[in-house]
């Protein structure tokens, strides 16, 4: 009996058995590693399992429970459990009905495996695919455009949507003066971003910094790169934003 108890109480996955009324008859210790709650808590509060499901996944979880209970057949799914510290753990769930020797229904025997790392890897791969697709799309449009300046704002907005940000700036460098000037922006009026954008003076204006002091802000430099220079520099700025994302 002691050997069977060791096997039963120390599986890697969260193993459980729920009776036809939804009460836990057995709950392995792995539930605490996944959810942060002990087997005793689940045994005392059968509804806790459903309450811990992430709100976005709850409809899928509830549909699974109803379907398995109604059809009394094997089911599976993936959803998140929200831990008390606010973090989430993904599980791959599989369960099947249990019948005794006489054929009477005795509930559900199930297993939950922590697949959080796999889900995180899959999400990182999806983000990378979206990033490189956007990089290819924006780079192609920029290089093919007869007037690159005309498409910069629309490309900036695509990058903004990908970054989930509100404002995007693109600056060009003037090697002769060693200064930057605002080439394009999105999400903010150009006059607010750089009131002197259309000026050609080399003077430097000042704006308040976060500590209440003054910091220089470069005005539009004379001899700013045009044509191919604009294409290359704008393309490089997009690469910098996208290549650094995970």
PDB file of C-alpha atoms in Angstrom:
ATOM      1  CA  UNK A   1       0.000   0.000   0.000  1.00  0.00           C
ATOM      2  CA  UNK A   2       2.837   2.408   0.822  1.00  0.00           C
ATOM      3  CA  UNK A   3       4.347   1.893  -2.632  1.00  0.00           C
ATOM      4  CA  UNK A   4       1.025   2.593  -4.330  1.00  0.00           C
ATOM      5  CA  UNK A   5       0.608   5.729  -2.203  1.00  0.00           C
ATOM      6  CA  UNK A   6       4.031   7.019  -3.276  1.00  0.00           C
ATOM      7  CA  UNK A   7       3.156   6.421  -6.928  1.00  0.00           C
ATOM      8  CA  UNK A   8      -0.246   8.063  -6.510  1.00  0.00           C
ATOM      9  CA  UNK A   9       0.951  11.106  -4.598  1.00  0.00           C
ATOM     10  CA  UNK A  10       4.082  11.980  -6.589  1.00  0.00           C
ATOM     11  CA  UNK A  11       3.223  12.122 -10.298  1.00  0.00           C
ATOM     12  CA  UNK A  12       4.722  14.926 -12.373  1.00  0.00           C
ATOM     13  CA  UNK A  13       1.320  15.875 -13.799  1.00  0.00           C
ATOM     14  CA  UNK A  14      -1.704  16.969 -11.819  1.00  0.00           C
ATOM     15  CA  UNK A  15      -3.805  13.805 -11.640  1.00  0.00           C
ATOM     16  CA  UNK A  16      -7.346  13.830 -10.289  1.00  0.00           C
ATOM     17  CA  UNK A  17     -10.598  11.941 -10.022  1.00  0.00           C
ATOM     18  CA  UNK A  18     -13.908  13.806  -9.784  1.00  0.00           C
ATOM     19  CA  UNK A  19     -17.149  12.077  -8.844  1.00  0.00           C
ATOM     20  CA  UNK A  20     -20.422  12.484 -10.803  1.00  0.00           C
ATOM     21  CA  UNK A  21     -21.406  15.370  -8.484  1.00  0.00           C
ATOM     22  CA  UNK A  22     -18.214  17.303  -9.229  1.00  0.00           C
ATOM     23  CA  UNK A  23     -16.400  16.589  -5.960  1.00  0.00           C
ATOM     24  CA  UNK A  24     -12.752  15.580  -5.889  1.00  0.00           C
ATOM     25  CA  UNK A  25     -12.205  11.980  -4.848  1.00  0.00           C
ATOM     26  CA  UNK A  26      -8.467  12.230  -5.531  1.00  0.00           C
ATOM     27  CA  UNK A  27      -6.127  15.149  -6.278  1.00  0.00           C
ATOM     28  CA  UNK A  28      -2.362  14.734  -6.622  1.00  0.00           C
ATOM     29  CA  UNK A  29       0.182  17.054  -5.046  1.00  0.00           C
ATOM     30  CA  UNK A  30       1.243  18.445  -8.444  1.00  0.00           C
ATOM     31  CA  UNK A  31      -1.812  20.725  -8.313  1.00  0.00           C
ATOM     32  CA  UNK A  32       0.091  22.966  -5.902  1.00  0.00           C
ATOM     33  CA  UNK A  33       3.035  23.390  -8.273  1.00  0.00           C
ATOM     34  CA  UNK A  34       0.680  24.448 -11.056  1.00  0.00           C
ATOM     35  CA  UNK A  35      -1.978  26.466  -9.245  1.00  0.00           C
ATOM     36  CA  UNK A  36      -0.406  27.346  -5.905  1.00  0.00           C
ATOM     37  CA  UNK A  37      -3.218  25.518  -4.059  1.00  0.00           C
ATOM     38  CA  UNK A  38      -2.967  22.259  -2.150  1.00  0.00           C
ATOM     39  CA  UNK A  39      -4.912  19.035  -2.759  1.00  0.00           C
ATOM     40  CA  UNK A  40      -6.759  19.640   0.504  1.00  0.00           C
ATOM     41  CA  UNK A  41      -8.034  22.983  -0.790  1.00  0.00           C
ATOM     42  CA  UNK A  42      -9.410  21.389  -3.947  1.00  0.00           C
ATOM     43  CA  UNK A  43     -10.978  18.562  -1.978  1.00  0.00           C
ATOM     44  CA  UNK A  44     -12.709  21.039   0.335  1.00  0.00           C
ATOM     45  CA  UNK A  45     -13.816  23.428  -2.413  1.00  0.00           C
ATOM     46  CA  UNK A  46     -14.762  21.620  -5.658  1.00  0.00           C
ATOM     47  CA  UNK A  47     -15.678  24.899  -7.392  1.00  0.00           C
ATOM     48  CA  UNK A  48     -12.189  26.330  -6.942  1.00  0.00           C
ATOM     49  CA  UNK A  49     -10.900  24.525 -10.038  1.00  0.00           C
ATOM     50  CA  UNK A  50     -13.286  26.471 -12.283  1.00  0.00           C
ATOM     51  CA  UNK A  51     -12.730  29.772 -10.452  1.00  0.00           C
ATOM     52  CA  UNK A  52      -8.980  29.595 -11.084  1.00  0.00           C
ATOM     53  CA  UNK A  53      -9.409  29.360 -14.863  1.00  0.00           C
ATOM     54  CA  UNK A  54      -8.364  32.531 -16.708  1.00  0.00           C
ATOM     55  CA  UNK A  55     -11.485  34.576 -17.616  1.00  0.00           C
ATOM     56  CA  UNK A  56     -10.640  34.442 -21.326  1.00  0.00           C
ATOM     57  CA  UNK A  57     -10.463  30.638 -21.180  1.00  0.00           C
ATOM     58  CA  UNK A  58     -13.462  30.041 -18.933  1.00  0.00           C
ATOM     59  CA  UNK A  59     -16.069  29.657 -21.712  1.00  0.00           C
ATOM     60  CA  UNK A  60     -13.905  27.001 -23.375  1.00  0.00           C
ATOM     61  CA  UNK A  61     -13.368  25.231 -20.066  1.00  0.00           C
ATOM     62  CA  UNK A  62     -17.080  25.277 -19.181  1.00  0.00           C
ATOM     63  CA  UNK A  63     -18.007  23.933 -22.616  1.00  0.00           C
ATOM     64  CA  UNK A  64     -15.504  21.115 -22.177  1.00  0.00           C
ATOM     65  CA  UNK A  65     -16.876  20.146 -18.754  1.00  0.00           C
ATOM     66  CA  UNK A  66     -20.455  20.104 -20.066  1.00  0.00           C
ATOM     67  CA  UNK A  67     -19.528  18.092 -23.149  1.00  0.00           C
ATOM     68  CA  UNK A  68     -17.559  15.472 -21.225  1.00  0.00           C
ATOM     69  CA  UNK A  69     -20.292  15.159 -18.612  1.00  0.00           C
ATOM     70  CA  UNK A  70     -23.070  14.844 -21.191  1.00  0.00           C
ATOM     71  CA  UNK A  71     -21.349  12.493 -23.626  1.00  0.00           C
ATOM     72  CA  UNK A  72     -19.229  10.656 -21.056  1.00  0.00           C
ATOM     73  CA  UNK A  73     -16.334  10.292 -23.449  1.00  0.00           C
ATOM     74  CA  UNK A  74     -12.674  11.277 -23.521  1.00  0.00           C
ATOM     75  CA  UNK A  75     -12.004  15.007 -23.853  1.00  0.00           C
ATOM     76  CA  UNK A  76      -9.034  17.356 -23.939  1.00  0.00           C
ATOM     77  CA  UNK A  77      -8.172  21.027 -24.045  1.00  0.00           C
ATOM     78  CA  UNK A  78      -5.704  23.750 -23.082  1.00  0.00           C
ATOM     79  CA  UNK A  79      -6.323  26.666 -20.738  1.00  0.00           C
ATOM     80  CA  UNK A  80      -4.675  28.823 -18.112  1.00  0.00           C
ATOM     81  CA  UNK A  81      -4.855  28.679 -14.340  1.00  0.00           C
ATOM     82  CA  UNK A  82      -4.378  32.002 -12.565  1.00  0.00           C
ATOM     83  CA  UNK A  83      -2.182  31.665  -9.480  1.00  0.00           C
ATOM     84  CA  UNK A  84      -2.616  33.746  -6.334  1.00  0.00           C
ATOM     85  CA  UNK A  85       0.410  35.876  -7.324  1.00  0.00           C
ATOM     86  CA  UNK A  86      -1.316  36.829 -10.590  1.00  0.00           C
ATOM     87  CA  UNK A  87       0.857  34.709 -12.875  1.00  0.00           C
ATOM     88  CA  UNK A  88      -0.667  32.140 -15.193  1.00  0.00           C
ATOM     89  CA  UNK A  89       0.220  28.546 -15.960  1.00  0.00           C
ATOM     90  CA  UNK A  90      -0.950  26.841 -19.125  1.00  0.00           C
ATOM     91  CA  UNK A  91      -2.068  23.234 -18.862  1.00  0.00           C
ATOM     92  CA  UNK A  92      -2.755  20.554 -21.443  1.00  0.00           C
ATOM     93  CA  UNK A  93      -5.764  18.718 -20.077  1.00  0.00           C
ATOM     94  CA  UNK A  94      -7.065  15.269 -20.919  1.00  0.00           C
ATOM     95  CA  UNK A  95      -9.809  13.307 -19.155  1.00  0.00           C
ATOM     96  CA  UNK A  96     -12.006  10.275 -19.559  1.00  0.00           C
ATOM     97  CA  UNK A  97     -15.109   8.851 -17.834  1.00  0.00           C
ATOM     98  CA  UNK A  98     -14.712   6.180 -15.183  1.00  0.00           C
ATOM     99  CA  UNK A  99     -17.059   3.181 -14.902  1.00  0.00           C
ATOM    100  CA  UNK A 100     -17.050   0.438 -12.299  1.00  0.00           C
ATOM    101  CA  UNK A 101     -17.229  -3.303 -12.950  1.00  0.00           C
ATOM    102  CA  UNK A 102     -21.002  -3.137 -13.144  1.00  0.00           C
ATOM    103  CA  UNK A 103     -20.897  -0.366 -15.749  1.00  0.00           C
ATOM    104  CA  UNK A 104     -22.032   2.380 -13.392  1.00  0.00           C
ATOM    105  CA  UNK A 105     -20.648   5.855 -14.071  1.00  0.00           C
ATOM    106  CA  UNK A 106     -18.156   6.856 -11.346  1.00  0.00           C
ATOM    107  CA  UNK A 107     -17.046  10.271 -12.561  1.00  0.00           C
ATOM    108  CA  UNK A 108     -14.078  11.695 -14.455  1.00  0.00           C
ATOM    109  CA  UNK A 109     -10.416  10.720 -14.275  1.00  0.00           C
ATOM    110  CA  UNK A 110      -8.186  13.484 -15.586  1.00  0.00           C
ATOM    111  CA  UNK A 111      -4.672  14.829 -15.936  1.00  0.00           C
ATOM    112  CA  UNK A 112      -3.238  18.351 -16.321  1.00  0.00           C
ATOM    113  CA  UNK A 113       0.287  18.835 -17.638  1.00  0.00           C
ATOM    114  CA  UNK A 114       2.066  22.183 -17.281  1.00  0.00           C
ATOM    115  CA  UNK A 115       2.857  23.364 -20.828  1.00  0.00           C
ATOM    116  CA  UNK A 116       3.591  27.015 -20.011  1.00  0.00           C
ATOM    117  CA  UNK A 117       7.086  26.970 -21.528  1.00  0.00           C
ATOM    118  CA  UNK A 118       5.790  25.457 -24.757  1.00  0.00           C
ATOM    119  CA  UNK A 119       3.051  28.087 -25.020  1.00  0.00           C
ATOM    120  CA  UNK A 120       5.570  30.870 -24.370  1.00  0.00           C
ATOM    121  CA  UNK A 121       7.833  29.485 -27.096  1.00  0.00           C
ATOM    122  CA  UNK A 122       4.918  29.283 -29.522  1.00  0.00           C
ATOM    123  CA  UNK A 123       3.928  32.876 -28.759  1.00  0.00           C
ATOM    124  CA  UNK A 124       7.528  34.065 -29.235  1.00  0.00           C
ATOM    125  CA  UNK A 125       7.616  32.309 -32.607  1.00  0.00           C
ATOM    126  CA  UNK A 126       4.340  33.958 -33.637  1.00  0.00           C
ATOM    127  CA  UNK A 127       5.668  37.385 -32.626  1.00  0.00           C
ATOM    128  CA  UNK A 128       8.861  36.774 -34.575  1.00  0.00           C
ATOM    129  CA  UNK A 129       6.876  35.700 -37.649  1.00  0.00           C
ATOM    130  CA  UNK A 130       4.703  38.826 -37.431  1.00  0.00           C
ATOM    131  CA  UNK A 131       7.788  40.984 -36.930  1.00  0.00           C
ATOM    132  CA  UNK A 132       9.630  39.624 -39.953  1.00  0.00           C
ATOM    133  CA  UNK A 133       6.483  39.755 -42.091  1.00  0.00           C
ATOM    134  CA  UNK A 134       6.050  43.409 -41.159  1.00  0.00           C
ATOM    135  CA  UNK A 135       9.720  44.091 -41.807  1.00  0.00           C
ATOM    136  CA  UNK A 136       9.458  42.496 -45.247  1.00  0.00           C
ATOM    137  CA  UNK A 137       6.255  44.357 -46.074  1.00  0.00           C
ATOM    138  CA  UNK A 138       7.363  47.783 -44.910  1.00  0.00           C
ATOM    139  CA  UNK A 139      10.845  47.407 -46.384  1.00  0.00           C
ATOM    140  CA  UNK A 140       9.414  46.353 -49.749  1.00  0.00           C
ATOM    141  CA  UNK A 141       6.976  49.251 -49.861  1.00  0.00           C
ATOM    142  CA  UNK A 142       9.637  51.739 -48.873  1.00  0.00           C
ATOM    143  CA  UNK A 143      12.170  50.573 -51.432  1.00  0.00           C
ATOM    144  CA  UNK A 144       9.594  50.349 -54.228  1.00  0.00           C
ATOM    145  CA  UNK A 145       7.976  53.723 -53.594  1.00  0.00           C
ATOM    146  CA  UNK A 146       8.801  56.432 -56.157  1.00  0.00           C
ATOM    147  CA  UNK A 147       8.459  58.970 -53.345  1.00  0.00           C
ATOM    148  CA  UNK A 148       9.569  57.300 -50.080  1.00  0.00           C
ATOM    149  CA  UNK A 149       8.650  60.344 -48.033  1.00  0.00           C
ATOM    150  CA  UNK A 150       5.014  59.995 -49.102  1.00  0.00           C
ATOM    151  CA  UNK A 151       4.665  56.489 -47.637  1.00  0.00           C
ATOM    152  CA  UNK A 152       6.669  56.937 -44.461  1.00  0.00           C
ATOM    153  CA  UNK A 153       3.721  57.913 -42.273  1.00  0.00           C
ATOM    154  CA  UNK A 154       1.610  54.928 -43.341  1.00  0.00           C
ATOM    155  CA  UNK A 155       4.573  52.626 -42.677  1.00  0.00           C
ATOM    156  CA  UNK A 156       5.099  54.248 -39.307  1.00  0.00           C
ATOM    157  CA  UNK A 157       1.475  53.515 -38.431  1.00  0.00           C
ATOM    158  CA  UNK A 158       1.923  49.843 -39.297  1.00  0.00           C
ATOM    159  CA  UNK A 159       4.933  49.687 -37.002  1.00  0.00           C
ATOM    160  CA  UNK A 160       2.946  51.490 -34.295  1.00  0.00           C
ATOM    161  CA  UNK A 161       0.175  48.896 -34.508  1.00  0.00           C
ATOM    162  CA  UNK A 162       2.742  46.116 -34.169  1.00  0.00           C
ATOM    163  CA  UNK A 163       4.405  47.808 -31.184  1.00  0.00           C
ATOM    164  CA  UNK A 164       1.062  48.778 -29.641  1.00  0.00           C
ATOM    165  CA  UNK A 165       2.341  52.309 -29.185  1.00  0.00           C
ATOM    166  CA  UNK A 166       0.733  55.718 -29.691  1.00  0.00           C
ATOM    167  CA  UNK A 167       3.533  57.755 -31.246  1.00  0.00           C
ATOM    168  CA  UNK A 168       6.272  57.001 -33.785  1.00  0.00           C
ATOM    169  CA  UNK A 169       9.173  59.247 -34.831  1.00  0.00           C
ATOM    170  CA  UNK A 170      11.609  58.871 -37.712  1.00  0.00           C
ATOM    171  CA  UNK A 171      14.727  61.051 -37.694  1.00  0.00           C
ATOM    172  CA  UNK A 172      17.333  61.600 -40.395  1.00  0.00           C
ATOM    173  CA  UNK A 173      20.953  62.513 -39.781  1.00  0.00           C
ATOM    174  CA  UNK A 174      22.849  65.294 -41.479  1.00  0.00           C
ATOM    175  CA  UNK A 175      26.514  64.270 -41.511  1.00  0.00           C
ATOM    176  CA  UNK A 176      27.711  67.739 -42.387  1.00  0.00           C
ATOM    177  CA  UNK A 177      26.234  69.302 -39.248  1.00  0.00           C
ATOM    178  CA  UNK A 178      26.142  66.259 -36.997  1.00  0.00           C
ATOM    179  CA  UNK A 179      22.508  66.942 -36.208  1.00  0.00           C
ATOM    180  CA  UNK A 180      19.207  65.063 -36.432  1.00  0.00           C
ATOM    181  CA  UNK A 181      15.949  66.374 -37.815  1.00  0.00           C
ATOM    182  CA  UNK A 182      12.438  64.965 -37.687  1.00  0.00           C
ATOM    183  CA  UNK A 183      11.729  63.290 -41.012  1.00  0.00           C
ATOM    184  CA  UNK A 184       8.339  61.755 -40.313  1.00  0.00           C
ATOM    185  CA  UNK A 185       6.036  60.999 -37.422  1.00  0.00           C
ATOM    186  CA  UNK A 186       2.674  59.445 -36.701  1.00  0.00           C
ATOM    187  CA  UNK A 187       0.256  59.637 -33.818  1.00  0.00           C
ATOM    188  CA  UNK A 188       1.080  63.274 -33.041  1.00  0.00           C
ATOM    189  CA  UNK A 189       0.795  66.486 -35.111  1.00  0.00           C
ATOM    190  CA  UNK A 190       4.063  67.363 -36.781  1.00  0.00           C
ATOM    191  CA  UNK A 191       3.980  70.873 -35.308  1.00  0.00           C
ATOM    192  CA  UNK A 192       3.743  69.421 -31.814  1.00  0.00           C
ATOM    193  CA  UNK A 193       6.532  66.945 -32.478  1.00  0.00           C
ATOM    194  CA  UNK A 194       8.880  69.561 -33.948  1.00  0.00           C
ATOM    195  CA  UNK A 195       7.498  73.094 -34.328  1.00  0.00           C
ATOM    196  CA  UNK A 196      10.591  74.106 -36.257  1.00  0.00           C
ATOM    197  CA  UNK A 197      10.443  71.140 -38.645  1.00  0.00           C
ATOM    198  CA  UNK A 198      10.271  73.306 -41.750  1.00  0.00           C
ATOM    199  CA  UNK A 199      12.918  75.786 -40.674  1.00  0.00           C
ATOM    200  CA  UNK A 200      16.367  75.599 -42.194  1.00  0.00           C
ATOM    201  CA  UNK A 201      18.299  77.325 -39.433  1.00  0.00           C
ATOM    202  CA  UNK A 202      21.131  75.466 -37.709  1.00  0.00           C
ATOM    203  CA  UNK A 203      20.132  77.034 -34.394  1.00  0.00           C
ATOM    204  CA  UNK A 204      19.283  74.784 -31.499  1.00  0.00           C
ATOM    205  CA  UNK A 205      16.166  75.408 -29.426  1.00  0.00           C
ATOM    206  CA  UNK A 206      15.626  74.227 -25.875  1.00  0.00           C
ATOM    207  CA  UNK A 207      12.831  72.327 -24.173  1.00  0.00           C
ATOM    208  CA  UNK A 208      12.284  71.521 -20.502  1.00  0.00           C
ATOM    209  CA  UNK A 209      13.707  68.208 -19.371  1.00  0.00           C
ATOM    210  CA  UNK A 210      12.116  65.908 -16.771  1.00  0.00           C
ATOM    211  CA  UNK A 211      14.054  67.571 -13.940  1.00  0.00           C
ATOM    212  CA  UNK A 212      12.814  71.045 -14.800  1.00  0.00           C
ATOM    213  CA  UNK A 213      16.017  72.107 -16.533  1.00  0.00           C
ATOM    214  CA  UNK A 214      16.617  72.860 -20.192  1.00  0.00           C
ATOM    215  CA  UNK A 215      17.896  70.487 -22.804  1.00  0.00           C
ATOM    216  CA  UNK A 216      18.795  71.246 -26.432  1.00  0.00           C
ATOM    217  CA  UNK A 217      16.487  70.085 -29.192  1.00  0.00           C
ATOM    218  CA  UNK A 218      17.990  70.054 -32.707  1.00  0.00           C
ATOM    219  CA  UNK A 219      16.218  71.918 -35.460  1.00  0.00           C
ATOM    220  CA  UNK A 220      16.005  70.741 -39.059  1.00  0.00           C
ATOM    221  CA  UNK A 221      19.522  70.823 -40.442  1.00  0.00           C
ATOM    222  CA  UNK A 222      20.450  72.204 -43.818  1.00  0.00           C
ATOM    223  CA  UNK A 223      21.424  69.687 -46.430  1.00  0.00           C
ATOM    224  CA  UNK A 224      19.390  66.810 -44.939  1.00  0.00           C
ATOM    225  CA  UNK A 225      19.632  63.583 -46.883  1.00  0.00           C
ATOM    226  CA  UNK A 226      17.090  63.230 -49.655  1.00  0.00           C
ATOM    227  CA  UNK A 227      16.079  60.532 -52.144  1.00  0.00           C
ATOM    228  CA  UNK A 228      18.153  57.396 -51.637  1.00  0.00           C
ATOM    229  CA  UNK A 229      19.472  58.675 -48.314  1.00  0.00           C
ATOM    230  CA  UNK A 230      15.928  59.026 -47.009  1.00  0.00           C
ATOM    231  CA  UNK A 231      15.093  55.517 -48.121  1.00  0.00           C
ATOM    232  CA  UNK A 232      18.128  53.983 -46.471  1.00  0.00           C
ATOM    233  CA  UNK A 233      17.853  55.867 -43.197  1.00  0.00           C
ATOM    234  CA  UNK A 234      14.108  55.362 -42.864  1.00  0.00           C
ATOM    235  CA  UNK A 235      14.512  51.680 -43.681  1.00  0.00           C
ATOM    236  CA  UNK A 236      17.245  51.379 -41.058  1.00  0.00           C
ATOM    237  CA  UNK A 237      15.039  53.022 -38.419  1.00  0.00           C
ATOM    238  CA  UNK A 238      12.278  50.507 -39.060  1.00  0.00           C
ATOM    239  CA  UNK A 239      14.789  47.646 -38.831  1.00  0.00           C
ATOM    240  CA  UNK A 240      16.035  48.988 -35.486  1.00  0.00           C
ATOM    241  CA  UNK A 241      12.506  49.037 -34.064  1.00  0.00           C
ATOM    242  CA  UNK A 242      11.518  45.609 -35.367  1.00  0.00           C
ATOM    243  CA  UNK A 243      14.763  43.690 -34.966  1.00  0.00           C
ATOM    244  CA  UNK A 244      14.969  44.492 -31.277  1.00  0.00           C
ATOM    245  CA  UNK A 245      11.576  42.987 -30.475  1.00  0.00           C
ATOM    246  CA  UNK A 246      11.077  39.476 -29.101  1.00  0.00           C
TER     247      UNK A 246
END
